[in-house]
XYZ file of N, CA and C in Angstrom:
306
model
N 83.343 140.940 166.951
C 83.164 141.099 165.512
C 84.488 140.926 164.810
N 85.562 141.423 165.415
C 86.885 141.313 164.800
C 87.317 139.859 164.726
N 87.011 139.069 165.785
C 87.388 137.657 165.760
C 86.537 136.904 164.744
N 85.299 137.311 164.539
C 84.447 136.686 163.522
C 85.024 136.982 162.143
N 85.494 138.208 161.909
C 86.134 138.555 160.632
C 87.410 137.745 160.444
N 88.151 137.560 161.540
C 89.392 136.787 161.479
C 89.112 135.337 161.136
N 88.043 134.789 161.765
C 87.678 133.402 161.465
C 87.217 133.283 160.013
N 86.421 134.247 159.591
C 85.928 134.233 158.209
C 87.105 134.330 157.255
N 88.015 135.202 157.617
C 89.183 135.386 156.770
C 90.015 134.117 156.739
N 90.210 133.469 157.873
C 91.021 132.243 157.875
C 90.278 131.102 157.177
N 88.943 131.055 157.278
C 88.160 130.043 156.565
C 88.270 130.264 155.063
N 88.185 131.529 154.660
C 88.314 131.858 153.231
C 89.700 131.471 152.729
N 90.718 131.703 153.584
C 92.084 131.339 153.178
C 92.205 129.827 153.007
N 91.648 129.081 153.935
C 91.698 127.613 153.847
C 90.965 127.142 152.591
N 89.803 127.722 152.338
C 89.054 127.346 151.131
C 89.823 127.718 149.865
N 90.460 128.875 149.870
C 91.245 129.301 148.707
C 92.411 128.343 148.479
N 93.065 127.940 149.566
C 94.181 126.984 149.450
C 93.664 125.655 148.903
N 92.526 125.193 149.425
C 91.935 123.934 148.952
C 91.571 124.040 147.472
N 91.007 125.179 147.064
C 90.648 125.371 145.654
C 91.890 125.386 144.762
N 92.934 126.066 145.240
C 94.183 126.083 144.467
C 94.762 124.677 144.355
N 94.669 123.913 145.413
C 95.158 122.534 145.399
C 94.359 121.695 144.398
N 93.018 121.855 144.421
C 92.177 121.136 143.461
C 92.487 121.569 142.031
N 92.700 122.875 141.864
C 93.020 123.397 140.529
C 94.343 122.802 140.037
N 95.328 122.724 140.938
C 96.622 122.140 140.570
C 96.460 120.665 140.200
N 95.624 119.933 140.955
C 95.376 118.531 140.648
C 94.683 118.386 139.291
N 93.720 119.272 139.023
C 93.044 119.240 137.723
C 94.026 119.545 136.592
N 94.884 120.558 136.802
C 95.896 120.885 135.784
C 96.804 119.682 135.531
N 97.212 119.015 136.616
C 98.077 117.839 136.477
C 97.339 116.727 135.717
N 96.051 116.552 136.014
C 95.265 115.527 135.319
C 95.121 115.865 133.837
N 94.899 117.149 133.537
C 94.798 117.578 132.136
C 96.117 117.323 131.412
N 97.233 117.667 132.060
C 98.548 117.442 131.442
C 98.791 115.949 131.210
N 98.424 115.125 132.182
C 98.590 113.671 132.046
C 97.721 113.144 130.903
N 96.491 113.658 130.798
C 95.595 113.252 129.706
C 96.192 113.643 128.356
N 96.745 114.839 128.275
C 97.393 115.273 127.019
C 98.584 114.390 126.686
N 99.380 114.062 127.719
C 100.557 113.205 127.497
C 100.112 111.843 126.979
N 99.063 111.291 127.593
C 98.545 109.990 127.167
C 98.024 110.081 125.730
N 97.333 111.181 125.410
C 96.827 111.369 124.039
C 97.972 111.428 123.034
N 99.036 112.161 123.375
C 100.195 112.249 122.490
C 100.864 110.885 122.335
N 100.983 110.155 123.453
C 101.566 108.815 123.383
C 100.731 107.909 122.486
N 99.409 107.989 122.627
C 98.523 107.170 121.792
C 98.682 107.540 120.318
N 98.757 108.838 120.031
C 98.944 109.287 118.651
C 100.278 108.788 118.102
N 101.333 108.924 118.915
C 102.664 108.471 118.495
C 102.650 106.963 118.226
N 102.026 106.199 119.114
C 101.949 104.751 118.919
C 101.158 104.391 117.678
N 100.070 105.126 117.426
C 99.277 104.867 116.213
C 100.108 105.147 114.959
N 100.877 106.240 114.995
C 101.722 106.571 113.840
C 102.793 105.499 113.634
N 103.401 105.043 114.737
C 104.410 103.976 114.638
C 103.770 102.719 114.062
N 102.582 102.392 114.540
C 101.872 101.209 114.055
C 101.583 101.326 112.563
N 101.125 102.511 112.129
C 100.835 102.718 110.707
C 102.106 102.598 109.874
N 103.223 103.139 110.395
C 104.501 103.016 109.682
C 104.911 101.556 109.573
N 104.732 100.798 110.672
C 105.089 99.379 110.644
C 104.216 98.618 109.664
N 102.906 98.938 109.649
C 102.008 98.270 108.709
C 102.412 98.613 107.285
N 102.746 99.885 107.063
C 103.172 100.318 105.732
C 104.470 99.610 105.348
N 105.389 99.512 106.308
C 106.663 98.844 106.061
C 106.443 97.364 105.760
N 105.536 96.742 106.509
C 105.217 95.330 106.281
C 104.590 95.152 104.904
N 103.671 96.054 104.559
C 103.034 95.979 103.241
C 104.071 96.150 102.136
N 105.010 97.075 102.344
C 106.066 97.294 101.346
C 106.948 96.052 101.227
N 107.278 95.445 102.358
C 108.096 94.224 102.326
C 107.350 93.104 101.604
N 106.043 92.974 101.884
C 105.248 91.953 101.200
C 105.188 92.219 99.704
N 104.995 93.488 99.338
C 104.952 93.847 97.914
C 106.292 93.552 97.251
N 107.386 93.830 97.965
C 108.726 93.558 97.434
C 108.896 92.057 97.203
N 108.439 91.244 98.176
C 108.515 89.792 98.020
C 107.689 89.328 96.828
N 106.480 89.885 96.696
C 105.612 89.506 95.576
C 106.240 89.915 94.244
N 106.867 91.092 94.234
C 107.527 91.557 93.014
C 108.697 90.650 92.651
N 109.470 90.240 93.672
C 110.589 89.328 93.419
C 110.082 87.996 92.878
N 108.981 87.501 93.446
C 108.399 86.247 92.962
C 107.918 86.392 91.527
N 107.295 87.539 91.225
C 106.817 87.783 89.858
C 107.986 87.875 88.881
N 109.073 88.518 89.313
C 110.268 88.618 88.457
C 110.850 87.226 88.215
N 110.855 86.404 89.250
C 111.342 85.033 89.116
C 110.469 84.249 88.132
N 109.138 84.413 88.273
C 108.209 83.753 87.352
C 108.443 84.222 85.919
N 108.712 85.516 85.767
C 108.961 86.067 84.432
C 110.241 85.479 83.838
N 111.285 85.335 84.661
C 112.537 84.730 84.179
C 112.298 83.275 83.753
N 111.516 82.552 84.551
C 111.198 81.158 84.218
C 110.440 81.104 82.891
N 109.447 81.977 82.745
C 108.665 82.008 81.503
C 109.540 82.375 80.313
N 110.470 83.302 80.523
C 111.384 83.703 79.433
C 112.242 82.507 79.004
N 112.770 81.785 79.993
C 113.599 80.616 79.680
C 112.782 79.566 78.937
N 111.533 79.349 79.352
C 110.668 78.386 78.667
C 110.397 78.829 77.228
N 110.187 80.124 77.031
C 109.965 80.657 75.677
C 111.196 80.455 74.802
N 112.374 80.694 75.393
C 113.610 80.511 74.626
C 113.777 79.045 74.213
N 113.464 78.126 75.144
C 113.550 76.690 74.808
C 112.534 76.338 73.721
N 111.330 76.882 73.838
C 110.298 76.609 72.829
C 110.724 77.171 71.477
N 111.355 78.341 71.480
C 111.807 78.940 70.218
C 112.895 78.068 69.583
N 113.795 77.523 70.418
C 114.844 76.635 69.885
C 114.225 75.371 69.300
N 113.218 74.816 70.013
C 112.547 73.613 69.488
C 111.835 73.934 68.171
N 111.212 75.099 68.113
C 110.513 75.491 66.880
C 111.502 75.668 65.737
N 112.650 76.285 66.038
C 113.674 76.477 64.992
C 114.192 75.125 64.510
N 114.409 74.203 65.444
C 114.871 72.855 65.064
C 113.809 72.127 64.242
N 112.535 72.251 64.655
C 111.463 71.614 63.889
C 111.374 72.219 62.491
N 111.540 73.521 62.391
C 111.498 74.195 61.091
C 112.651 73.715 60.212
N 113.837 73.582 60.822
C 115.013 73.109 60.063
C 114.758 71.691 59.562
N 114.219 70.826 60.448
C 113.945 69.445 60.048
C 112.883 69.390 58.959
N 111.891 70.278 59.052
C 110.858 70.325 58.014
C 111.480 70.717 56.673
N 112.381 71.698 56.690
C 113.074 72.099 55.449
C 113.851 70.924 54.879
N 114.539 70.171 55.749
C 115.294 69.008 55.273
C 114.366 67.988 54.615
N 113.202 67.753 55.280
C 112.253 66.806 54.695
C 111.755 67.289 53.342
N 111.486 68.583 53.224
C 111.026 69.132 51.941
C 112.113 68.960 50.873
N 113.359 69.264 51.276
C 114.465 69.105 50.312
C 114.588 67.648 49.895
N 114.494 66.725 50.868
C 114.579 65.300 50.558
C 113.435 64.881 49.648
N 112.230 65.360 49.961
C 111.031 65.037 49.164
C 111.209 65.522 47.735
N 111.686 66.758 47.552
C 111.887 67.305 46.206
C 112.983 66.514 45.468
N 113.996 66.164 46.230
C 115.106 65.431 45.611
C 114.646 64.040 45.145
N 113.740 63.427 45.918
C 113.254 62.102 45.547
C 112.307 62.157 44.361
N 111.661 63.226 44.116
C 110.719 63.340 42.990
C 111.451 63.486 41.725
């Protein structure tokens, strides 16, 4: 009976060791899964930052292009205003000439 208890006890010890080993493997797998989840989250955040940065760079380029277009339009307006002023001056001269001829 004592040897049967000893065998039972040693079998229980072996099973306990095996269970602890499985538990340690499960803990390691859980930790690895958490690490992978954190890495995935970090990569997603980096990706979102890069997309945001790219969008900001694109917006900056579009803004620069719009500013350039605005400068071009301003220059065209200034030229048109000069032409209008010259046409107005010439019209005044014609009116003065017309009045003088009458």
